[in-house]
Amino acid sequence: MQEFFMDYGLWLLIALLVVIGLVFLLSGKGKSAVAEAPAPVAPPVAAEPVVAPLVATPDPVPVAEPVIAEPVVVEETPAPAPVVEPAPAPIPASPAVAAPSDGADDLLKLKGVGPKLGALLTELGVTRYAQIAGWSDSDIAAIDAKLGNFKGRPVRDQWIDQAKYLAAGDIAGFEAKYGKI
């Protein structure tokens, strides 16, 4: 008998819970059906019909003549010209931010910079590690204001420190502190 409960005990417990649930649901439906039964209604008492007296009007009601309005001429005013927002200006040209004319660095090597953020930085004119490594607090504030959903990432992910390693070509130092590239 003990082996039976060991083998089928879980299934018996589930079956018992299903039976209890069904009993609970069915007992609740029986009570609600009794409560919803309409109360007996007394038969209506017959009352004598009330009839309003008819009053005859000797003169017909005069009908007003329609009034024809003159058309109103509306002068069209030209719509105001749509306001065009200027494209985001590149980062101020400080020596730390000015982009060198030679090729761009792979900003995706910085921890915390993904494809979308890398594209946004490129749009803002940031293409080199040396630029990021030379940022001051005012440069960070200017960049951070333009990052939208990525606001706060330069400080939180320590981009300046990472960029210093990568700009100097110290890959071993970078990987020791921030992990594998």
CSV table of C-alpha atoms in Angstrom, one decimal:
chain,number,residue,atom,x,y,z
A,1,MET,CA,0.0,0.0,0.0
A,2,GLN,CA,2.8,2.3,0.8
A,3,GLU,CA,4.3,1.8,-2.6
A,4,PHE,CA,1.0,2.8,-4.2
A,5,PHE,CA,1.0,6.1,-2.4
A,6,MET,CA,4.7,6.7,-3.3
A,7,ASP,CA,4.0,6.0,-7.0
A,8,TYR,CA,0.7,7.8,-7.3
A,9,GLY,CA,0.5,10.1,-4.4
A,10,LEU,CA,1.1,13.3,-6.4
A,11,TRP,CA,-1.6,12.4,-8.9
A,12,LEU,CA,-4.0,11.6,-6.1
A,13,LEU,CA,-3.3,15.0,-4.5
A,14,ILE,CA,-4.0,16.8,-7.8
A,15,ALA,CA,-7.2,14.8,-8.3
A,16,LEU,CA,-8.3,15.7,-4.8
A,17,LEU,CA,-7.7,19.4,-5.4
A,18,VAL,CA,-9.6,19.3,-8.7
A,19,VAL,CA,-12.6,17.7,-7.0
A,20,ILE,CA,-12.5,20.3,-4.2
A,21,GLY,CA,-12.4,23.1,-6.8
A,22,LEU,CA,-15.3,21.6,-8.7
A,23,VAL,CA,-17.4,21.3,-5.5
A,24,PHE,CA,-16.6,24.9,-4.6
A,25,LEU,CA,-17.6,26.2,-8.0
A,26,LEU,CA,-20.8,24.2,-8.2
A,27,SER,CA,-21.9,25.1,-4.7
A,28,GLY,CA,-21.4,28.8,-5.5
A,29,LYS,CA,-23.5,28.5,-8.7
A,30,GLY,CA,-26.4,26.9,-6.8
A,31,LYS,CA,-26.5,29.8,-4.3
A,32,SER,CA,-26.4,32.5,-7.0
A,33,ALA,CA,-29.2,30.8,-9.0
A,34,VAL,CA,-31.4,30.9,-5.9
A,35,ALA,CA,-30.5,34.5,-5.2
A,36,GLU,CA,-31.2,35.5,-8.8
A,37,ALA,CA,-34.7,34.1,-8.9
A,38,PRO,CA,-37.3,36.9,-9.4
A,39,ALA,CA,-39.5,37.8,-6.5
A,40,PRO,CA,-43.2,37.1,-7.1
A,41,VAL,CA,-45.0,40.1,-8.5
A,42,ALA,CA,-48.5,41.0,-7.4
A,43,PRO,CA,-51.0,41.2,-10.2
A,44,PRO,CA,-51.6,44.8,-11.4
A,45,VAL,CA,-54.7,46.5,-10.0
A,46,ALA,CA,-57.0,47.6,-12.8
A,47,ALA,CA,-57.5,51.3,-12.9
A,48,GLU,CA,-59.9,53.3,-15.0
A,49,PRO,CA,-58.2,54.9,-18.0
A,50,VAL,CA,-57.6,58.6,-17.9
A,51,VAL,CA,-58.6,60.4,-21.1
A,52,ALA,CA,-57.5,63.9,-21.8
A,53,PRO,CA,-60.1,66.2,-23.3
A,54,LEU,CA,-59.6,67.2,-26.9
A,55,VAL,CA,-59.4,71.0,-27.5
A,56,ALA,CA,-60.1,72.2,-31.0
A,57,THR,CA,-58.1,75.1,-32.4
A,58,PRO,CA,-60.1,77.3,-34.8
A,59,ASP,CA,-57.1,79.0,-36.5
A,60,PRO,CA,-54.2,77.2,-38.1
A,61,VAL,CA,-50.8,78.0,-36.8
A,62,PRO,CA,-48.9,80.4,-39.1
A,63,VAL,CA,-45.7,79.0,-40.7
A,64,ALA,CA,-42.7,81.3,-40.8
A,65,GLU,CA,-41.1,81.9,-44.2
A,66,PRO,CA,-37.5,80.6,-44.7
A,67,VAL,CA,-34.8,83.2,-44.5
A,68,ILE,CA,-32.2,83.1,-47.2
A,69,ALA,CA,-28.8,84.2,-46.0
A,70,GLU,CA,-26.2,85.8,-48.2
A,71,PRO,CA,-23.0,83.8,-48.6
A,72,VAL,CA,-20.1,84.8,-46.5
A,73,VAL,CA,-16.8,85.2,-48.3
A,74,VAL,CA,-13.8,84.1,-46.2
A,75,GLU,CA,-10.4,85.3,-47.2
A,76,GLU,CA,-7.7,82.6,-47.0
A,77,THR,CA,-4.7,83.6,-45.0
A,78,PRO,CA,-1.4,81.8,-45.9
A,79,ALA,CA,-0.4,79.1,-43.4
A,80,PRO,CA,2.6,80.0,-41.3
A,81,ALA,CA,5.8,78.4,-42.5
A,82,PRO,CA,6.7,75.3,-40.5
A,83,VAL,CA,9.4,75.7,-38.0
A,84,VAL,CA,12.4,73.7,-39.0
A,85,GLU,CA,14.7,72.7,-36.1
A,86,PRO,CA,18.3,73.0,-37.0
A,87,ALA,CA,20.3,69.8,-37.2
A,88,PRO,CA,22.3,69.1,-34.0
A,89,ALA,CA,25.4,71.1,-34.1
A,90,PRO,CA,28.7,69.2,-33.7
A,91,ILE,CA,30.3,69.3,-30.3
A,92,PRO,CA,32.1,72.6,-29.6
A,93,ALA,CA,35.5,72.6,-31.2
A,94,SER,CA,37.8,72.5,-28.2
A,95,PRO,CA,41.1,70.8,-28.7
A,96,ALA,CA,39.9,67.8,-26.7
A,97,VAL,CA,36.8,67.4,-28.9
A,98,ALA,CA,38.1,68.4,-32.4
A,99,ALA,CA,38.2,65.4,-34.6
A,100,PRO,CA,41.5,64.7,-36.4
A,101,SER,CA,41.4,64.4,-40.1
A,102,ASP,CA,42.7,60.8,-40.3
A,103,GLY,CA,40.5,57.7,-39.8
A,104,ALA,CA,38.0,57.1,-37.0
A,105,ASP,CA,38.6,54.7,-34.1
A,106,ASP,CA,36.2,51.8,-33.4
A,107,LEU,CA,34.2,53.3,-30.6
A,108,LEU,CA,32.4,50.0,-30.0
A,109,LYS,CA,35.5,48.8,-28.2
A,110,LEU,CA,34.6,51.0,-25.3
A,111,LYS,CA,32.6,49.1,-22.7
A,112,GLY,CA,29.0,50.4,-22.6
A,113,VAL,CA,29.0,51.7,-26.2
A,114,GLY,CA,26.9,49.6,-28.6
A,115,PRO,CA,25.9,50.1,-32.2
A,116,LYS,CA,23.2,52.7,-31.6
A,117,LEU,CA,25.3,54.8,-29.1
A,118,GLY,CA,28.3,54.5,-31.5
A,119,ALA,CA,26.3,55.9,-34.4
A,120,LEU,CA,25.0,58.7,-32.1
A,121,LEU,CA,28.5,59.6,-31.1
A,122,THR,CA,29.6,59.7,-34.7
A,123,GLU,CA,26.7,62.0,-35.6
A,124,LEU,CA,27.8,64.3,-32.8
A,125,GLY,CA,31.3,64.4,-34.3
A,126,VAL,CA,33.1,62.0,-31.8
A,127,THR,CA,35.2,59.5,-33.8
A,128,ARG,CA,38.5,59.2,-31.9
A,129,TYR,CA,39.6,57.8,-28.6
A,130,ALA,CA,41.9,60.8,-28.2
A,131,GLN,CA,38.8,63.1,-28.3
A,132,ILE,CA,37.1,61.2,-25.5
A,133,ALA,CA,40.3,61.0,-23.4
A,134,GLY,CA,40.7,64.7,-23.5
A,135,TRP,CA,37.1,65.6,-22.4
A,136,SER,CA,36.7,68.0,-19.5
A,137,ASP,CA,33.7,68.2,-17.2
A,138,SER,CA,32.1,70.8,-19.5
A,139,ASP,CA,32.6,68.6,-22.6
A,140,ILE,CA,31.0,65.7,-20.8
A,141,ALA,CA,28.0,67.9,-19.8
A,142,ALA,CA,27.7,69.0,-23.4
A,143,ILE,CA,27.8,65.5,-24.8
A,144,ASP,CA,25.6,64.1,-22.1
A,145,ALA,CA,22.9,66.6,-22.9
A,146,LYS,CA,22.7,65.3,-26.5
A,147,LEU,CA,22.7,61.6,-25.7
A,148,GLY,CA,19.0,61.3,-25.0
A,149,ASN,CA,18.2,57.8,-23.6
A,150,PHE,CA,21.9,57.2,-23.1
A,151,LYS,CA,22.3,60.1,-20.7
A,152,GLY,CA,24.8,59.5,-17.9
A,153,ARG,CA,26.7,56.8,-19.7
A,154,PRO,CA,30.0,58.6,-20.2
A,155,VAL,CA,30.5,59.0,-16.4
A,156,ARG,CA,28.9,55.7,-15.4
A,157,ASP,CA,30.9,53.6,-17.9
A,158,GLN,CA,34.1,55.6,-17.4
A,159,TRP,CA,34.6,56.4,-21.0
A,160,ILE,CA,37.4,58.9,-20.4
A,161,ASP,CA,39.6,56.3,-18.5
A,162,GLN,CA,38.8,53.6,-21.1
A,163,ALA,CA,39.6,56.0,-24.0
A,164,LYS,CA,43.0,57.0,-22.4
A,165,TYR,CA,44.1,53.3,-22.5
A,166,LEU,CA,42.8,52.8,-26.0
A,167,ALA,CA,44.3,56.0,-27.3
A,168,ALA,CA,47.7,55.1,-25.9
A,169,GLY,CA,47.4,51.7,-27.5
A,170,ASP,CA,47.7,50.0,-24.0
A,171,ILE,CA,45.4,47.1,-24.8
A,172,ALA,CA,46.9,45.0,-22.0
A,173,GLY,CA,46.2,47.7,-19.4
A,174,PHE,CA,42.6,48.2,-20.8
A,175,GLU,CA,41.9,44.4,-20.6
A,176,ALA,CA,43.3,44.2,-17.1
A,177,LYS,CA,41.0,46.9,-15.8
A,178,TYR,CA,37.9,46.5,-18.0
A,179,GLY,CA,38.0,43.0,-19.4
A,180,LYS,CA,38.6,41.4,-22.8
A,181,ILE,CA,37.9,43.6,-25.8
